[in-house]
Amino acid sequence: MHHTAILRPPAPTFAAGITTAGLGRPDYEKALAQHRAYGEALQQCGLELILLDADDRYPDSCFVEDTAIVMEELAILCRPGAASRRGEVAAVAEVLAEFRPIATIKPPGTVDGGMSCGWATTSTSAGPNGPTRRGRGSWPVFCLMVDILPPRSR
């Protein structure tokens, strides 16, 4: 059961983030409103929020789920595949160090924590061919709450 969520609001540079969706330029004001509503929904579910400051240096830094994989025993700090996102990890690492022992992904390894997300009572996992998303809707964003599955045998 999750009790705490780490959130970071979109920075004013949010629209310059990495995307392949082809949906046009993101609307910063709409992203802020959605983020506020998301935080309120998490609080209504009984979660305590740890709010980080927005960081203009990293347009994608609101997606904190990519920065770490958190398990009951420890937190694994990720090394994002996009070099431009690697600086996002430090602020989340500082918070997680208060709650868990820390392990890190070392170069040349890369992993984005959002590729291993819990979804309700089922989980998705990232494998060598990318994320498994069958039967799932949109993945949760803006919040670090992840569960890890062992690799599936082939």
PDB file of N, CA and C in Angstrom, residues 6 63-80 88-90 92-97 99-105 110-118 125-126 143-149:
ATOM      1  N   ILE A   6       5.617  11.485  -4.389  1.00  0.00           N
ATOM      2  CA  ILE A   6       6.489  12.619  -4.695  1.00  0.00           C
ATOM      3  C   ILE A   6       5.977  13.238  -5.986  1.00  0.00           C
ATOM      4  N   PHE A  63       7.700  14.428 -14.625  1.00  0.00           N
ATOM      5  CA  PHE A  63       7.483  12.987 -14.714  1.00  0.00           C
ATOM      6  C   PHE A  63       8.457  12.271 -13.777  1.00  0.00           C
ATOM      7  N   VAL A  64       8.239  12.460 -12.481  1.00  0.00           N
ATOM      8  CA  VAL A  64       9.168  11.948 -11.476  1.00  0.00           C
ATOM      9  C   VAL A  64       9.233  10.426 -11.454  1.00  0.00           C
ATOM     10  N   GLU A  65       8.229   9.762 -11.999  1.00  0.00           N
ATOM     11  CA  GLU A  65       8.237   8.297 -12.005  1.00  0.00           C
ATOM     12  C   GLU A  65       9.386   7.729 -12.833  1.00  0.00           C
ATOM     13  N   ASP A  66       9.979   8.559 -13.691  1.00  0.00           N
ATOM     14  CA  ASP A  66      11.107   8.093 -14.503  1.00  0.00           C
ATOM     15  C   ASP A  66      12.434   8.130 -13.754  1.00  0.00           C
ATOM     16  N   THR A  67      12.475   8.742 -12.592  1.00  0.00           N
ATOM     17  CA  THR A  67      13.748   8.968 -11.904  1.00  0.00           C
ATOM     18  C   THR A  67      14.164   7.858 -10.949  1.00  0.00           C
ATOM     19  N   ALA A  68      13.228   7.014 -10.532  1.00  0.00           N
ATOM     20  CA  ALA A  68      13.569   5.976  -9.554  1.00  0.00           C
ATOM     21  C   ALA A  68      12.564   4.842  -9.602  1.00  0.00           C
ATOM     22  N   ILE A  69      13.017   3.704  -9.166  1.00  0.00           N
ATOM     23  CA  ILE A  69      12.158   2.540  -8.969  1.00  0.00           C
ATOM     24  C   ILE A  69      12.180   2.290  -7.467  1.00  0.00           C
ATOM     25  N   VAL A  70      11.018   2.403  -6.838  1.00  0.00           N
ATOM     26  CA  VAL A  70      10.948   2.328  -5.378  1.00  0.00           C
ATOM     27  C   VAL A  70      10.312   1.009  -4.963  1.00  0.00           C
ATOM     28  N   MET A  71      11.042   0.282  -4.147  1.00  0.00           N
ATOM     29  CA  MET A  71      10.545  -0.967  -3.592  1.00  0.00           C
ATOM     30  C   MET A  71      10.534  -0.830  -2.077  1.00  0.00           C
ATOM     31  N   GLU A  72       9.941  -1.786  -1.408  1.00  0.00           N
ATOM     32  CA  GLU A  72       9.881  -1.707   0.047  1.00  0.00           C
ATOM     33  C   GLU A  72      11.277  -1.672   0.662  1.00  0.00           C
ATOM     34  N   GLU A  73      12.213  -2.429   0.078  1.00  0.00           N
ATOM     35  CA  GLU A  73      13.545  -2.567   0.657  1.00  0.00           C
ATOM     36  C   GLU A  73      14.496  -1.439   0.295  1.00  0.00           C
ATOM     37  N   LEU A  74      14.351  -0.854  -0.893  1.00  0.00           N
ATOM     38  CA  LEU A  74      15.285   0.168  -1.357  1.00  0.00           C
ATOM     39  C   LEU A  74      14.698   0.947  -2.517  1.00  0.00           C
ATOM     40  N   ALA A  75      15.385   2.027  -2.874  1.00  0.00           N
ATOM     41  CA  ALA A  75      15.037   2.811  -4.059  1.00  0.00           C
ATOM     42  C   ALA A  75      16.210   2.716  -5.028  1.00  0.00           C
ATOM     43  N   ILE A  76      15.904   2.429  -6.279  1.00  0.00           N
ATOM     44  CA  ILE A  76      16.932   2.359  -7.314  1.00  0.00           C
ATOM     45  C   ILE A  76      16.839   3.637  -8.132  1.00  0.00           C
ATOM     46  N   LEU A  77      17.901   4.436  -8.075  1.00  0.00           N
ATOM     47  CA  LEU A  77      17.928   5.660  -8.864  1.00  0.00           C
ATOM     48  C   LEU A  77      18.199   5.295 -10.308  1.00  0.00           C
ATOM     49  N   CYS A  78      17.363   5.790 -11.181  1.00  0.00           N
ATOM     50  CA  CYS A  78      17.484   5.464 -12.592  1.00  0.00           C
ATOM     51  C   CYS A  78      18.536   6.334 -13.270  1.00  0.00           C
ATOM     52  N   ARG A  79      18.912   5.913 -14.429  1.00  0.00           N
ATOM     53  CA  ARG A  79      19.788   6.681 -15.311  1.00  0.00           C
ATOM     54  C   ARG A  79      19.017   6.779 -16.618  1.00  0.00           C
ATOM     55  N   PRO A  80      18.220   7.857 -16.782  1.00  0.00           N
ATOM     56  CA  PRO A  80      17.354   7.964 -17.959  1.00  0.00           C
ATOM     57  C   PRO A  80      18.116   7.780 -19.267  1.00  0.00           C
ATOM     58  N   GLU A  88      17.491  15.296 -13.629  1.00  0.00           N
ATOM     59  CA  GLU A  88      16.228  15.265 -12.879  1.00  0.00           C
ATOM     60  C   GLU A  88      16.308  14.365 -11.654  1.00  0.00           C
ATOM     61  N   VAL A  89      17.204  13.420 -11.675  1.00  0.00           N
ATOM     62  CA  VAL A  89      17.258  12.382 -10.643  1.00  0.00           C
ATOM     63  C   VAL A  89      17.682  12.935  -9.281  1.00  0.00           C
ATOM     64  N   ALA A  90      18.552  13.924  -9.251  1.00  0.00           N
ATOM     65  CA  ALA A  90      19.148  14.397  -7.992  1.00  0.00           C
ATOM     66  C   ALA A  90      18.119  14.850  -6.961  1.00  0.00           C
ATOM     67  N   VAL A  92      14.943  14.069  -6.628  1.00  0.00           N
ATOM     68  CA  VAL A  92      14.158  12.934  -6.140  1.00  0.00           C
ATOM     69  C   VAL A  92      15.026  12.050  -5.247  1.00  0.00           C
ATOM     70  N   ALA A  93      16.280  11.868  -5.625  1.00  0.00           N
ATOM     71  CA  ALA A  93      17.205  11.057  -4.824  1.00  0.00           C
ATOM     72  C   ALA A  93      17.346  11.612  -3.412  1.00  0.00           C
ATOM     73  N   GLU A  94      17.421  12.917  -3.304  1.00  0.00           N
ATOM     74  CA  GLU A  94      17.563  13.558  -1.991  1.00  0.00           C
ATOM     75  C   GLU A  94      16.383  13.217  -1.084  1.00  0.00           C
ATOM     76  N   VAL A  95      15.181  13.228  -1.641  1.00  0.00           N
ATOM     77  CA  VAL A  95      13.990  12.899  -0.857  1.00  0.00           C
ATOM     78  C   VAL A  95      13.966  11.410  -0.524  1.00  0.00           C
ATOM     79  N   LEU A  96      14.204  10.576  -1.523  1.00  0.00           N
ATOM     80  CA  LEU A  96      14.128   9.132  -1.297  1.00  0.00           C
ATOM     81  C   LEU A  96      15.138   8.646  -0.271  1.00  0.00           C
ATOM     82  N   ALA A  97      16.285   9.296  -0.197  1.00  0.00           N
ATOM     83  CA  ALA A  97      17.324   8.897   0.757  1.00  0.00           C
ATOM     84  C   ALA A  97      16.840   9.010   2.203  1.00  0.00           C
ATOM     85  N   PHE A  99      13.966   7.947   3.134  1.00  0.00           N
ATOM     86  CA  PHE A  99      13.018   6.859   3.355  1.00  0.00           C
ATOM     87  C   PHE A  99      13.574   5.463   3.089  1.00  0.00           C
ATOM     88  N   ARG A 100      14.567   5.362   2.208  1.00  0.00           N
ATOM     89  CA  ARG A 100      15.049   4.061   1.767  1.00  0.00           C
ATOM     90  C   ARG A 100      16.556   4.077   1.545  1.00  0.00           C
ATOM     91  N   PRO A 101      17.201   2.905   1.652  1.00  0.00           N
ATOM     92  CA  PRO A 101      18.567   2.796   1.137  1.00  0.00           C
ATOM     93  C   PRO A 101      18.516   3.045  -0.376  1.00  0.00           C
ATOM     94  N   ILE A 102      19.608   3.548  -0.927  1.00  0.00           N
ATOM     95  CA  ILE A 102      19.645   3.938  -2.335  1.00  0.00           C
ATOM     96  C   ILE A 102      20.632   3.063  -3.105  1.00  0.00           C
ATOM     97  N   ALA A 103      20.206   2.611  -4.273  1.00  0.00           N
ATOM     98  CA  ALA A 103      21.086   1.949  -5.241  1.00  0.00           C
ATOM     99  C   ALA A 103      20.994   2.766  -6.528  1.00  0.00           C
ATOM    100  N   THR A 104      21.972   2.642  -7.399  1.00  0.00           N
ATOM    101  CA  THR A 104      21.957   3.428  -8.635  1.00  0.00           C
ATOM    102  C   THR A 104      22.248   2.554  -9.850  1.00  0.00           C
ATOM    103  N   ILE A 105      21.738   2.989 -10.977  1.00  0.00           N
ATOM    104  CA  ILE A 105      22.066   2.384 -12.265  1.00  0.00           C
ATOM    105  C   ILE A 105      23.347   3.059 -12.742  1.00  0.00           C
ATOM    106  N   THR A 110      21.047   2.203 -18.720  1.00  0.00           N
ATOM    107  CA  THR A 110      20.003   3.225 -18.660  1.00  0.00           C
ATOM    108  C   THR A 110      18.680   2.544 -18.346  1.00  0.00           C
ATOM    109  N   VAL A 111      17.858   3.228 -17.597  1.00  0.00           N
ATOM    110  CA  VAL A 111      16.501   2.761 -17.343  1.00  0.00           C
ATOM    111  C   VAL A 111      15.669   3.968 -16.953  1.00  0.00           C
ATOM    112  N   ASP A 112      14.441   3.982 -17.430  1.00  0.00           N
ATOM    113  CA  ASP A 112      13.470   5.001 -17.041  1.00  0.00           C
ATOM    114  C   ASP A 112      12.455   4.308 -16.142  1.00  0.00           C
ATOM    115  N   GLY A 113      12.334   4.758 -14.896  1.00  0.00           N
ATOM    116  CA  GLY A 113      11.473   4.107 -13.921  1.00  0.00           C
ATOM    117  C   GLY A 113      10.031   3.994 -14.344  1.00  0.00           C
ATOM    118  N   GLY A 114       9.546   4.924 -15.146  1.00  0.00           N
ATOM    119  CA  GLY A 114       8.165   4.882 -15.612  1.00  0.00           C
ATOM    120  C   GLY A 114       7.871   3.685 -16.490  1.00  0.00           C
ATOM    121  N   MET A 115       8.906   2.974 -16.887  1.00  0.00           N
ATOM    122  CA  MET A 115       8.705   1.786 -17.709  1.00  0.00           C
ATOM    123  C   MET A 115       8.301   0.581 -16.865  1.00  0.00           C
ATOM    124  N   SER A 116       8.248   0.726 -15.546  1.00  0.00           N
ATOM    125  CA  SER A 116       7.838  -0.349 -14.643  1.00  0.00           C
ATOM    126  C   SER A 116       6.851   0.219 -13.644  1.00  0.00           C
ATOM    127  N   CYS A 117       5.612   0.368 -14.069  1.00  0.00           N
ATOM    128  CA  CYS A 117       4.607   1.025 -13.222  1.00  0.00           C
ATOM    129  C   CYS A 117       3.539   0.059 -12.760  1.00  0.00           C
ATOM    130  N   GLY A 118       3.104   0.230 -11.516  1.00  0.00           N
ATOM    131  CA  GLY A 118       1.957  -0.505 -11.024  1.00  0.00           C
ATOM    132  C   GLY A 118       0.682   0.127 -11.566  1.00  0.00           C
ATOM    133  N   SER A 125       5.369  -4.338 -16.885  1.00  0.00           N
ATOM    134  CA  SER A 125       6.812  -4.374 -16.702  1.00  0.00           C
ATOM    135  C   SER A 125       7.514  -4.083 -18.004  1.00  0.00           C
ATOM    136  N   ALA A 126       8.725  -3.608 -17.890  1.00  0.00           N
ATOM    137  CA  ALA A 126       9.535  -3.337 -19.068  1.00  0.00           C
ATOM    138  C   ALA A 126      10.415  -4.539 -19.330  1.00  0.00           C
ATOM    139  N   CYS A 143       3.775  11.182 -10.854  1.00  0.00           N
ATOM    140  CA  CYS A 143       3.857  10.689  -9.485  1.00  0.00           C
ATOM    141  C   CYS A 143       4.754   9.472  -9.393  1.00  0.00           C
ATOM    142  N   LEU A 144       5.556   9.394  -8.376  1.00  0.00           N
ATOM    143  CA  LEU A 144       6.454   8.267  -8.193  1.00  0.00           C
ATOM    144  C   LEU A 144       5.806   7.247  -7.269  1.00  0.00           C
ATOM    145  N   MET A 145       5.192   6.223  -7.829  1.00  0.00           N
ATOM    146  CA  MET A 145       4.628   5.099  -7.083  1.00  0.00           C
ATOM    147  C   MET A 145       4.764   3.893  -8.000  1.00  0.00           C
ATOM    148  N   VAL A 146       5.791   3.093  -7.836  1.00  0.00           N
ATOM    149  CA  VAL A 146       6.021   2.003  -8.768  1.00  0.00           C
ATOM    150  C   VAL A 146       6.198   0.670  -8.060  1.00  0.00           C
ATOM    151  N   ASP A 147       5.824  -0.395  -8.732  1.00  0.00           N
ATOM    152  CA  ASP A 147       6.022  -1.754  -8.258  1.00  0.00           C
ATOM    153  C   ASP A 147       6.888  -2.475  -9.287  1.00  0.00           C
ATOM    154  N   ILE A 148       7.681  -3.411  -8.848  1.00  0.00           N
ATOM    155  CA  ILE A 148       8.596  -4.124  -9.734  1.00  0.00           C
ATOM    156  C   ILE A 148       8.183  -5.586  -9.834  1.00  0.00           C
ATOM    157  N   LEU A 149       8.240  -6.114 -11.035  1.00  0.00           N
ATOM    158  CA  LEU A 149       7.995  -7.528 -11.274  1.00  0.00           C
ATOM    159  C   LEU A 149       9.299  -8.194 -11.688  1.00  0.00           C
TER     160      LEU A 149
END
